[in-house]
XYZ file of C-alpha atoms in Angstrom:
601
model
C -93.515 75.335 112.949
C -95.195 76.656 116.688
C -91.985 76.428 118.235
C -90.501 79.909 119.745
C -86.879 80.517 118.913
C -85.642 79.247 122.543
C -87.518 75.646 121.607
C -85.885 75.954 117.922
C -82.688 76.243 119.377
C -82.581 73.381 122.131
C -84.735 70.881 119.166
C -81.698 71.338 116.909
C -78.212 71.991 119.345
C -79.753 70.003 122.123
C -80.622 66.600 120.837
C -80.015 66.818 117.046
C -76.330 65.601 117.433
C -75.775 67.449 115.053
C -78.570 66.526 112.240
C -76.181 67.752 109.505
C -73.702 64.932 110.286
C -75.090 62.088 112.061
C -79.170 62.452 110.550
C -78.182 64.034 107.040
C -82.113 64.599 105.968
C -83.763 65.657 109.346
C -83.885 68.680 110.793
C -83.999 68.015 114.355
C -83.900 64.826 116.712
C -85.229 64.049 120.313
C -84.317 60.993 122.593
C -85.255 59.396 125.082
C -81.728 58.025 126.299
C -82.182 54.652 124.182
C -83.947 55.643 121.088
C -84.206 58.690 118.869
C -87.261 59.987 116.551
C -85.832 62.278 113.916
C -88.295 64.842 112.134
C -88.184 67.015 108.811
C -88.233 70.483 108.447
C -91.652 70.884 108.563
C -91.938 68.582 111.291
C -92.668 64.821 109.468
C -91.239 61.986 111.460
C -88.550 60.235 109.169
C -88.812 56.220 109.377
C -85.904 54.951 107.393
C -82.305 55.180 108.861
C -81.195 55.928 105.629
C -83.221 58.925 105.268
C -82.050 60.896 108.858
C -84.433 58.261 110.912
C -83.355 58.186 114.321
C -81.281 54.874 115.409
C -81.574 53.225 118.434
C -78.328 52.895 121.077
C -76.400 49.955 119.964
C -74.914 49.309 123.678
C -77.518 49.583 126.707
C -75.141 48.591 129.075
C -72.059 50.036 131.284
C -69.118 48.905 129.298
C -67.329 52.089 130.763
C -67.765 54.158 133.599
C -68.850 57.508 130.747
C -71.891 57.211 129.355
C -70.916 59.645 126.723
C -67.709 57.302 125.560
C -69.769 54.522 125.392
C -72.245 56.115 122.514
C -68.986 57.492 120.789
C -67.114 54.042 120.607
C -69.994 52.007 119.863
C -72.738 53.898 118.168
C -70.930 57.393 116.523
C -67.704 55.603 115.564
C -69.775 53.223 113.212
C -71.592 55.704 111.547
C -68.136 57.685 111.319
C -66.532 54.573 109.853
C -69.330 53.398 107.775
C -71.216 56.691 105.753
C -68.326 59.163 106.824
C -65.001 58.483 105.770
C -65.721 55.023 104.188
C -65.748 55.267 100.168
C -67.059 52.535 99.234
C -70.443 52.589 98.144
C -72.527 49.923 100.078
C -70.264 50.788 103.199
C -73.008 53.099 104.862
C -76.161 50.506 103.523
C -74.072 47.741 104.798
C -73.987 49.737 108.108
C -77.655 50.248 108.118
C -78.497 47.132 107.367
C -76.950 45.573 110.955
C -79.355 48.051 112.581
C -82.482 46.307 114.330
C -85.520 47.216 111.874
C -86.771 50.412 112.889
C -89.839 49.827 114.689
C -90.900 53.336 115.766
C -94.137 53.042 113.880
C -95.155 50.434 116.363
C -95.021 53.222 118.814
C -97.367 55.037 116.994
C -99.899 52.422 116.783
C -99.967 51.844 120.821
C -99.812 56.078 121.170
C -101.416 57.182 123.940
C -102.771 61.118 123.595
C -101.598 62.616 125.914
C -103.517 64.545 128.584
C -103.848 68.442 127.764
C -102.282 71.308 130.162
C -104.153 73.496 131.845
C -102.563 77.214 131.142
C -102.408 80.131 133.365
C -100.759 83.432 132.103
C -100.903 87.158 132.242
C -103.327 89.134 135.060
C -104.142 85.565 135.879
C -106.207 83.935 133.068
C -106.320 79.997 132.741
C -107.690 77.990 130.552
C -108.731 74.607 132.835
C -107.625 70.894 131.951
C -111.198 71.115 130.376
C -110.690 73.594 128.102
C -112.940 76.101 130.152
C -110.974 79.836 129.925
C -111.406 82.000 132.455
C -110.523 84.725 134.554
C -109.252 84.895 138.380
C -107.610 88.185 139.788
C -106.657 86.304 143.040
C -103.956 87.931 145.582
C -102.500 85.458 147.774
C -101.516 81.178 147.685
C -104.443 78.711 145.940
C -104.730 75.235 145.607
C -104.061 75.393 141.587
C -104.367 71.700 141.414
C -104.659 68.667 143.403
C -105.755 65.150 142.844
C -105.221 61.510 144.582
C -103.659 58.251 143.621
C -105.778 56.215 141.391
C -108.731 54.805 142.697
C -109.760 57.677 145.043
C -112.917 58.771 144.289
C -113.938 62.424 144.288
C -115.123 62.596 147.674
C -111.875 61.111 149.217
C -110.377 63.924 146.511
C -111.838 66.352 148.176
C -111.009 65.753 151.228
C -107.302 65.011 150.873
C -107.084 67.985 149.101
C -108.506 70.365 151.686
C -107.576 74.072 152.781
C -107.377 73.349 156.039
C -105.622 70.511 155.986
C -101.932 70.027 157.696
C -98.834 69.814 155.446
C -97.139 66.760 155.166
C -100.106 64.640 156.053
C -100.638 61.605 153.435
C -97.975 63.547 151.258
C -97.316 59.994 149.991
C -100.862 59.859 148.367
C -100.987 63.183 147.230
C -100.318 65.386 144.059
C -100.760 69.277 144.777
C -99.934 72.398 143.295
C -100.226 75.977 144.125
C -99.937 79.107 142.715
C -98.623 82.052 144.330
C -100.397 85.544 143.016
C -99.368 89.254 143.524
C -99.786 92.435 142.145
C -97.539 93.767 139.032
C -95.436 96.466 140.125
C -96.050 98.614 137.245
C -93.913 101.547 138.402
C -92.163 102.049 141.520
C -94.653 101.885 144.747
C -97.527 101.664 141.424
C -98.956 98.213 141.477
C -101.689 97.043 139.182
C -103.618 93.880 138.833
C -102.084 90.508 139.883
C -99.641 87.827 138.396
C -98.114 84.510 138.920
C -94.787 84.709 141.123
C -93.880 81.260 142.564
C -95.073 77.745 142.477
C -95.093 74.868 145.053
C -94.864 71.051 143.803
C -96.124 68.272 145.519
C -95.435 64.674 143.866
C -95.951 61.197 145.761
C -92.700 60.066 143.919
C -90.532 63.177 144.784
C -89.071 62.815 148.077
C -92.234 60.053 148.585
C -93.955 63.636 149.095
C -92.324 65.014 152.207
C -90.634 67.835 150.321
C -91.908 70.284 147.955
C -90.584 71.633 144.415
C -90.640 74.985 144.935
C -89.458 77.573 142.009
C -90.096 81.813 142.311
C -89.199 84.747 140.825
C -85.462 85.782 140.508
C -84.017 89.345 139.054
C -80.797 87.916 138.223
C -81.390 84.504 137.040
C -85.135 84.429 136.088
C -86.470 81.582 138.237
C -84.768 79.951 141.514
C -85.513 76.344 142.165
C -85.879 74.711 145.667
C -85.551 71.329 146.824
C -86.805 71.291 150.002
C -84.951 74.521 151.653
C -82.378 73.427 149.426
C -81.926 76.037 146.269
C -81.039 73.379 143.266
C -77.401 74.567 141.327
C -77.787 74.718 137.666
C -74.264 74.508 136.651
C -72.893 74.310 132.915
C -69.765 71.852 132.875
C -70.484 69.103 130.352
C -72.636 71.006 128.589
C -70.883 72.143 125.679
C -72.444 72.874 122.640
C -76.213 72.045 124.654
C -78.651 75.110 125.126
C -79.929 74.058 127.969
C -78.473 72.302 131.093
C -80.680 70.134 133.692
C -80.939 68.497 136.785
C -82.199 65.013 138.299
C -83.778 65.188 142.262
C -85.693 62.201 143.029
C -86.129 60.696 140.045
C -87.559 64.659 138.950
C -85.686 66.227 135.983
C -85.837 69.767 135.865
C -84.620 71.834 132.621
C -83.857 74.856 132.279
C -82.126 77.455 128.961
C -78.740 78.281 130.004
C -79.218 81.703 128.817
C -80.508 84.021 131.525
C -80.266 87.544 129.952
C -83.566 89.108 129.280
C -82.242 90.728 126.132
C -80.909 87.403 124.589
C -83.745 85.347 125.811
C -87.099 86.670 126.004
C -89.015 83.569 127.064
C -86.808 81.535 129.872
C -88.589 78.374 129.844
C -88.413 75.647 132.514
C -89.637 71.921 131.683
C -90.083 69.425 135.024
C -90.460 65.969 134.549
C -91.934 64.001 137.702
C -91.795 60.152 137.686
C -95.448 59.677 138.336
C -96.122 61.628 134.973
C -96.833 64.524 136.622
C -95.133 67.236 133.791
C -94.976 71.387 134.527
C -93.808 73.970 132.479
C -92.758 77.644 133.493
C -92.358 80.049 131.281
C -90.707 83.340 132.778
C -91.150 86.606 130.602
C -91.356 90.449 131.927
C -91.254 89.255 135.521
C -94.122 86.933 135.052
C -94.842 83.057 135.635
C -96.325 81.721 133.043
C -96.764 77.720 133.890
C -98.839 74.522 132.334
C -99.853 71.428 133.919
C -100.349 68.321 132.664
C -101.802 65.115 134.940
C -100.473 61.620 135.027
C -102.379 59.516 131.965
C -105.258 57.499 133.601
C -105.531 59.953 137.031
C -108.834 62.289 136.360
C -109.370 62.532 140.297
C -108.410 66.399 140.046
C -109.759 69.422 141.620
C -108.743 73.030 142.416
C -108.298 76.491 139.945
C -107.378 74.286 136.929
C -110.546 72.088 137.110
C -111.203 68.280 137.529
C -110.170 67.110 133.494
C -112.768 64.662 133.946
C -114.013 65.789 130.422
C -117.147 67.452 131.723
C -117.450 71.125 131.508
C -120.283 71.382 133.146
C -118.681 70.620 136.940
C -115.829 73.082 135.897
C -116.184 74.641 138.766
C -116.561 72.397 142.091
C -116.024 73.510 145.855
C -114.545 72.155 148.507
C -117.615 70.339 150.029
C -118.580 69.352 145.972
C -120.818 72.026 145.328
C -121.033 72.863 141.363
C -120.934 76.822 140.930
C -123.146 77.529 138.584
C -121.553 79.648 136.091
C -122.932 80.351 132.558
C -120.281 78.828 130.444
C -120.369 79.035 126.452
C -118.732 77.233 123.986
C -117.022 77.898 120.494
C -117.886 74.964 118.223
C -114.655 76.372 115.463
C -112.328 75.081 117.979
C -114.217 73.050 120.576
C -113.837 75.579 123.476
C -115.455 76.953 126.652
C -115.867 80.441 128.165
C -116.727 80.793 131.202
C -118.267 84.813 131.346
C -118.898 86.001 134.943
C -115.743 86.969 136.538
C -117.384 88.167 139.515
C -119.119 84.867 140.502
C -115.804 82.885 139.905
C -113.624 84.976 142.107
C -116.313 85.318 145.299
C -118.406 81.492 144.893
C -115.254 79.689 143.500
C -111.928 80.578 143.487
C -111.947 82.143 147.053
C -112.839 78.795 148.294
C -109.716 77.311 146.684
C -107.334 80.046 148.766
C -104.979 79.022 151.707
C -106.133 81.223 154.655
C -103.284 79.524 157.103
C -99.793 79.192 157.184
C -99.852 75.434 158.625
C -101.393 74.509 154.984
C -98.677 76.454 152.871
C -97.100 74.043 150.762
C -94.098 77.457 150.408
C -93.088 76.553 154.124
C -89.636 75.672 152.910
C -88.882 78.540 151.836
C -90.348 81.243 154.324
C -86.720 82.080 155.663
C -86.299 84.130 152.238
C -86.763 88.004 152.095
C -90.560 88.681 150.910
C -91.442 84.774 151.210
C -93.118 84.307 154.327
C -96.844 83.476 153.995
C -98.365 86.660 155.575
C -96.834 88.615 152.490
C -99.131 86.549 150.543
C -102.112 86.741 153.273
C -104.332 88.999 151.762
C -108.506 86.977 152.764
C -110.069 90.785 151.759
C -108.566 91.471 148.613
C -110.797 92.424 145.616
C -109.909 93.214 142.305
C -111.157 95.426 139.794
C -113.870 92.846 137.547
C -113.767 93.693 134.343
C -117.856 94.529 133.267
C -117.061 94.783 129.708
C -114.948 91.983 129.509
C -117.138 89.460 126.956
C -118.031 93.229 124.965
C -116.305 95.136 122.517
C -113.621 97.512 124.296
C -113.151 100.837 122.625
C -109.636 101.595 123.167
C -107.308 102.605 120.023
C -104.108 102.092 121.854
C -105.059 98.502 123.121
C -107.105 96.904 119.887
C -104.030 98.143 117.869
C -101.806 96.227 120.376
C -104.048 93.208 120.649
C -105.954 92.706 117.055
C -103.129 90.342 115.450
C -104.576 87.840 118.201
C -107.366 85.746 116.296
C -108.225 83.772 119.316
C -111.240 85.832 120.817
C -110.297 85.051 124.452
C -106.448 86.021 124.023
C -107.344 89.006 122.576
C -109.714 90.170 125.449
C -107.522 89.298 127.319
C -104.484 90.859 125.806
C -106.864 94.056 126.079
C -107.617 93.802 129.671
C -103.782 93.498 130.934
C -103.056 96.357 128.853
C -106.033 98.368 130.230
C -104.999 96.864 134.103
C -100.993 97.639 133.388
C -99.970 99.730 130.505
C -97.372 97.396 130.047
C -97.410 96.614 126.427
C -93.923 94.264 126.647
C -95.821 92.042 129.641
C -99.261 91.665 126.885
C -97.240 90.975 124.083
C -95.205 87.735 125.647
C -98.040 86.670 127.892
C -100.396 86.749 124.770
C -97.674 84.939 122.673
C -97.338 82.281 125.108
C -101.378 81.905 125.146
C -101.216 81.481 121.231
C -98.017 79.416 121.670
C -99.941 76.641 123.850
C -102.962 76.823 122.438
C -101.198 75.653 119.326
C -99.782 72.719 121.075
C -102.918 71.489 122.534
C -104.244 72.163 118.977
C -101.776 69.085 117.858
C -101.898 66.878 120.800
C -105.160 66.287 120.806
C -106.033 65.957 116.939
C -105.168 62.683 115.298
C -103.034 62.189 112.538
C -103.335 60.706 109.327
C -103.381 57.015 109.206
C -101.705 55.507 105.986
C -103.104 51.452 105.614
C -101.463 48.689 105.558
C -97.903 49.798 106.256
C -98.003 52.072 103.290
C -95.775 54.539 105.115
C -92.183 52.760 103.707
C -92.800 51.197 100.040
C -90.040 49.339 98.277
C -89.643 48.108 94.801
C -87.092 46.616 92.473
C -87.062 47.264 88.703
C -85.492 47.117 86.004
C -83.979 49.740 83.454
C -86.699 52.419 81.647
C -89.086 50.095 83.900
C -92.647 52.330 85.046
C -93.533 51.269 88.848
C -96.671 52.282 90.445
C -97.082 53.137 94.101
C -100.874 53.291 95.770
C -100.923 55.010 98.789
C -104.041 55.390 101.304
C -105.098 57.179 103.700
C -107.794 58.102 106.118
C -108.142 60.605 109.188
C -110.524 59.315 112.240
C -110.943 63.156 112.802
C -112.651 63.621 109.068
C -110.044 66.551 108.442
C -108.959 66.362 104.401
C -105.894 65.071 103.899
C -103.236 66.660 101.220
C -100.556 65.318 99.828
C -97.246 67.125 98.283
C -93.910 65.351 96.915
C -91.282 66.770 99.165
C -88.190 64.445 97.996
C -88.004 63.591 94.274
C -84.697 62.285 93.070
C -83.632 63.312 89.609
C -87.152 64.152 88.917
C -87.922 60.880 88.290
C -91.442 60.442 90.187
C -94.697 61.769 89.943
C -97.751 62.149 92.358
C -101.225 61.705 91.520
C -104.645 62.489 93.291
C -107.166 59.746 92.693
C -109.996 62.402 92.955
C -112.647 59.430 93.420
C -111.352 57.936 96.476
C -110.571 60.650 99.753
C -106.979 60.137 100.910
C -105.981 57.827 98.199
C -102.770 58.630 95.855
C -100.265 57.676 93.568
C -96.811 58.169 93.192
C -95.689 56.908 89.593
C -91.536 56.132 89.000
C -90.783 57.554 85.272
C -88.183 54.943 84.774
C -84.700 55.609 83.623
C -81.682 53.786 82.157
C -79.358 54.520 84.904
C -78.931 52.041 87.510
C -78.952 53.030 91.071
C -81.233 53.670 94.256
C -84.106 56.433 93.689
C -86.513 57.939 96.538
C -89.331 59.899 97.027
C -91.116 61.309 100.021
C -94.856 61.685 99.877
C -96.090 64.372 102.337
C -99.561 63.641 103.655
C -101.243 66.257 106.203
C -104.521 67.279 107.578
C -102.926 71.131 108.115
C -102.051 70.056 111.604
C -99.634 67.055 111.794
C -97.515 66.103 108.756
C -96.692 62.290 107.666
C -94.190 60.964 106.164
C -94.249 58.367 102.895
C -91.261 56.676 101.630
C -90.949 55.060 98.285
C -87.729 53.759 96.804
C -87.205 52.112 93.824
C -84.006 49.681 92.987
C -83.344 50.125 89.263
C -80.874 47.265 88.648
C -79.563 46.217 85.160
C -81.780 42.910 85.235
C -85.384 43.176 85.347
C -86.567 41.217 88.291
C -88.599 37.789 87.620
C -91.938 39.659 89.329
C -93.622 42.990 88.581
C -96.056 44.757 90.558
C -99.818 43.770 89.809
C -100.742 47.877 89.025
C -97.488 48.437 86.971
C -98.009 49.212 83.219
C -94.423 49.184 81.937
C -94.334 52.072 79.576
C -91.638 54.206 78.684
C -94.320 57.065 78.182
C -96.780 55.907 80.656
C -100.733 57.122 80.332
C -102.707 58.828 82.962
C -106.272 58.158 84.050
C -108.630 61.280 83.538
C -109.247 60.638 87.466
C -106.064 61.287 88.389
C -104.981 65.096 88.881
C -100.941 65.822 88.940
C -99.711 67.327 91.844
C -96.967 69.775 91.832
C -93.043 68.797 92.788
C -90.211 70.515 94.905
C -86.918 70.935 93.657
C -85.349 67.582 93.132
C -83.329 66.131 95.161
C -80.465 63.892 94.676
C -79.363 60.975 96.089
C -75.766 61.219 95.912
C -73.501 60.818 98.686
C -72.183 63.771 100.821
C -68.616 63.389 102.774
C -68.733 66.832 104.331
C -66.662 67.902 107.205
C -64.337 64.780 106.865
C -62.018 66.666 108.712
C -63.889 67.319 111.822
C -64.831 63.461 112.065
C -61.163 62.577 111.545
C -60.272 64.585 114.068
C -62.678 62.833 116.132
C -61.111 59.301 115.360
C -57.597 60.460 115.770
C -58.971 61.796 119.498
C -60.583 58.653 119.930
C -57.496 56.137 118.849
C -55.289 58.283 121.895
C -58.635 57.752 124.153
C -58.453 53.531 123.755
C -54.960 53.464 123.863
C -55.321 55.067 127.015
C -57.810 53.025 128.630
């Protein structure tokens, strides 16, 4: 699925409400306060309410002062009534027929991709908004990344972003970030190679950029959070049953796992949320930052460690006064990425000129009053590390190609092989390697594009009647040329079949049997190019009169024929499509709570 066991847990007990109750057919849900999207297990987005599809909020407004009472009264009470306790059998359609037609497909068609993060992790190694990996041993505070409103051009960029320039001047217009780098203590008064240990956030709409977002390293409870000077309170009331608890600070969220023990949560992942767009994530594991960054949509004015994400490798790596470095860069046509080779030349002519040499320019100032904080024990202008010669070669070490070999991605792995080499620390490779395969996946998906099914083929509906054959056509295309697969993944009483129309890429059918019984049958249609799955929904009405119209492909048959171009495709286990009253008792506890609640009010 690409999700860790920490995501796992906060896509299903976070936001899927539970699934098994109020989405029967999805495995997990997310929201966006008003509407939900609701996915299967193998990560399809569900479109029909009636299959687990996620509804939208019923009431948008304040009819009482608890947000919370207001979804149960007017949106979970419904359902309750309606497909929980309610026998009768159109009592749950009836329910989703007074729903607004669900028009999350129109989202898709206006989807904007998304920009990608740029990734830092381990003995620092990024990978730039580019795609351009590299590696920068830096000891001491950097200019990670920093852009302008839109508009600016590079030049103005440049200079806004500067070094030397005073904090707090034109925060409004700004967007910076820095990283803060120091040596892994490997054993006590042993220190090896360097790492990621705090991060300073600078966001026009936070504070209208007079105060920072600052979060560092904590023994206790993983990573501390300041606003300001101000250390940000994570507590857990009203979060019951929630993995994760959050908080809002102008107009920022910032998420965090309420688990903080290292044995019960290896990764401790933070997600913050900006209101210009502006989106980091942290991941803490062995004592290590491990952070993305992903721009605004529409801002490409960027410069700093991470790169400009202008789409242009070759200016990768730009100074201060917009000199391009010129460093030999090579690229992997597989997976469309970029390697930049000579370590050396990136630390001295390019990352050294992204460092912050004075305290005045610190965007940590808030927090200097705390132990091992201040700026000068971060000051470190004549630092060098030890380069790596042999890093693009084969390295001959048993103990660190046995450690590192599972990872296919050649970059990872050398780079999995380096930390070890640097720390011995085979705990710190493994999760900082993890995490590398972890986002690579997820840039993997965000920027491919999905199948496209045409003409609203996603949700097909027909009405037939008894031992009637209906045909379903279903097409599809992929604007990234991947080959697209299809596999039945819902097929009630066993009474559909799929077929590949080997002549025509992307095209299938999906053939109802018939039957005598009268009822409502469904089948989902599966269609993927091995990266993002897509849902297709036929149902078929079987009523005891045949309906005055037939479909123009349908050949009623009760043994129907099939063309020579057509190849069967294998079935799952069927699946009825009976109706499930499970934990009635539970829900009616919930109504009895709720009658005492009104009465109350």
């Amino acid at each position: 699925s690409g999700m860790n066991e920490n995501e796992l847990n906060e896509f299903v007990e976070g936001n899927g409400c539970p699934c098994q109750n109020f989405h029967p057919g999805a495995a997990g849900c997310v929201n966006n306060g008003f509407n939900q999207c609701c996915y299967t297990d193998i990560g399809a987005l569900i479109t029909e309410y009636n299959d687990g599809a996620g509804r939208p909020k019923c009431v948008k407004s304040r009819i009482t002062s608890f947000p919370s009472l207001n979804t149960f009264l007017y949106d979970t009470l419904p359902y309750v009534f309606c497909c929980g306790i309610n026998e009768l059998e159109d009592s749950c359609e009836s329910y989703y027929d007074a729903l607004p037609p669900n028009d999350v497909l129109k989202f898709e068609d206006n989807y904007e991709t998304p920009n990608t993060a740029a990734v830092t992790f381990g003995d620092p190694h990024l990978v730039t908004f580019d795609k351009v990996s590299y590696n920068f041993n830096g000891y001491g505070e950097y200019v990670a990344a920093c852009g302008g409103p839109v508009g600016f051009s590079e030049e103005q960029v440049r200079a806004l972003c500067s070094t030397s320039r005073r904090r707090l001047t034109e925060d409004a217009k700004r967007t910076a970030i820095h990283y803060r780098f120091k040596p892994f203590v490997v054993e006590e008064n042993i220190q090896r190679g360097t790492v990621t240990v705090g991060i300073a956030i600078q966001d026009p709409t936070f504070h209208e950029g007079t105060k920072r977002l600052t979060i560092i390293l904590s023994k206790s409870d993983r990573l501390h959070v300041y606003d300001g000077d101000e250390r940000i309170p994570f507590g857990l009331n009203g979060m019951l049953g929630k993995s994760r608890v959050e908080q809002m600070r102008s107009g920022a969220r910032i998420e965090i796992p309420k688990e903080t023990d290292r044995k019960k949560t290896r990764y401790f992942d933070m997600t913050i949320h900006f209101k210009s767009g502006l989106r980091v994530k942290i991941v803490e594991a062995e004592g290590v930052m491990n952070p993305t960054v992903a721009r605004p949509n529409g801002n490409n004015a960027f410069v700093g460690l991470l790169g400009q994400g202008d789409g242009n490798q070759g200016n990768e790596f730009i100074t201060l006064d917009g000199t391009v470095v010129p460093i030999n860069i090579t690229r992997n046509t597989i997976d469309n990425s970029f390697r930049a080779v000579n370590d050396t030349q990136i630390f001295f002519s390019f990352g050294k000129e992204w460092e912050i040499t004075g305290d005045h320019s610190s965007l940590f100032g808030d927090i200097e009053g705390i132990s091992g904080q201040n700026f000068n024990s971060f000051n470190t202008p004549t630092y060098v590390p030890d380069f790596d010669s042999n890093y693009a070669q084969t390295v001959v070490d048993p103990i660190a190609e046995g450690i590192c070999a599972e990872y296919e991605d050649a970059f990872i792995r050398q780079s999995c092989i380096f930390d070890f080499n640097i720390t011995g620390n085979e705990d710190l490779v493994r999760s900082t390697s993890d995490f590398a395969v972890e986002e690579k996946l997820i840039q993997k998906i965000l920027v491919n594009t999905p199948p496209v099914v045409r003409d609203g083929g996603r949700s097909q509906n027909r009405n037939v009647g008894v031992s009637e054959v209906s045909i379903f056509d279903i097409e599809s295309f992929d604007t990234d040329g991947d080959t697209i697969t299809a596999n039945l993944t819902r097929n009630d009483n066993s009474l559909f079949k799929l077929f590949d129309k080997t002549s025509v890429p992307g095209a299938f059918e999906v053939r109802f049997l018939g039957t005598s019984a009268a009822g409502t049958y469904r089948a989902h249609v599966t269609l993927t190019d091995d990266i993002i799955p897509v849902l297709v929904t036929t149902t078929v009405k079987v009523t005891l009169t045949t309906p005055p119209t037939t479909h123009p492909s349908e050949t009623p048959s009760s043994s129907p024929s099939i063309s020579h171009t057509q190849s069967p495709i294998s079935t799952s286990s069927p699946v009825g499509n009976d109706k499930s009253n499970s934990n009635i008792g539970i829900i009616v506890g919930g109504v009895v709570f709720l009658n005492i609640v009104v009465l109350g009010l």
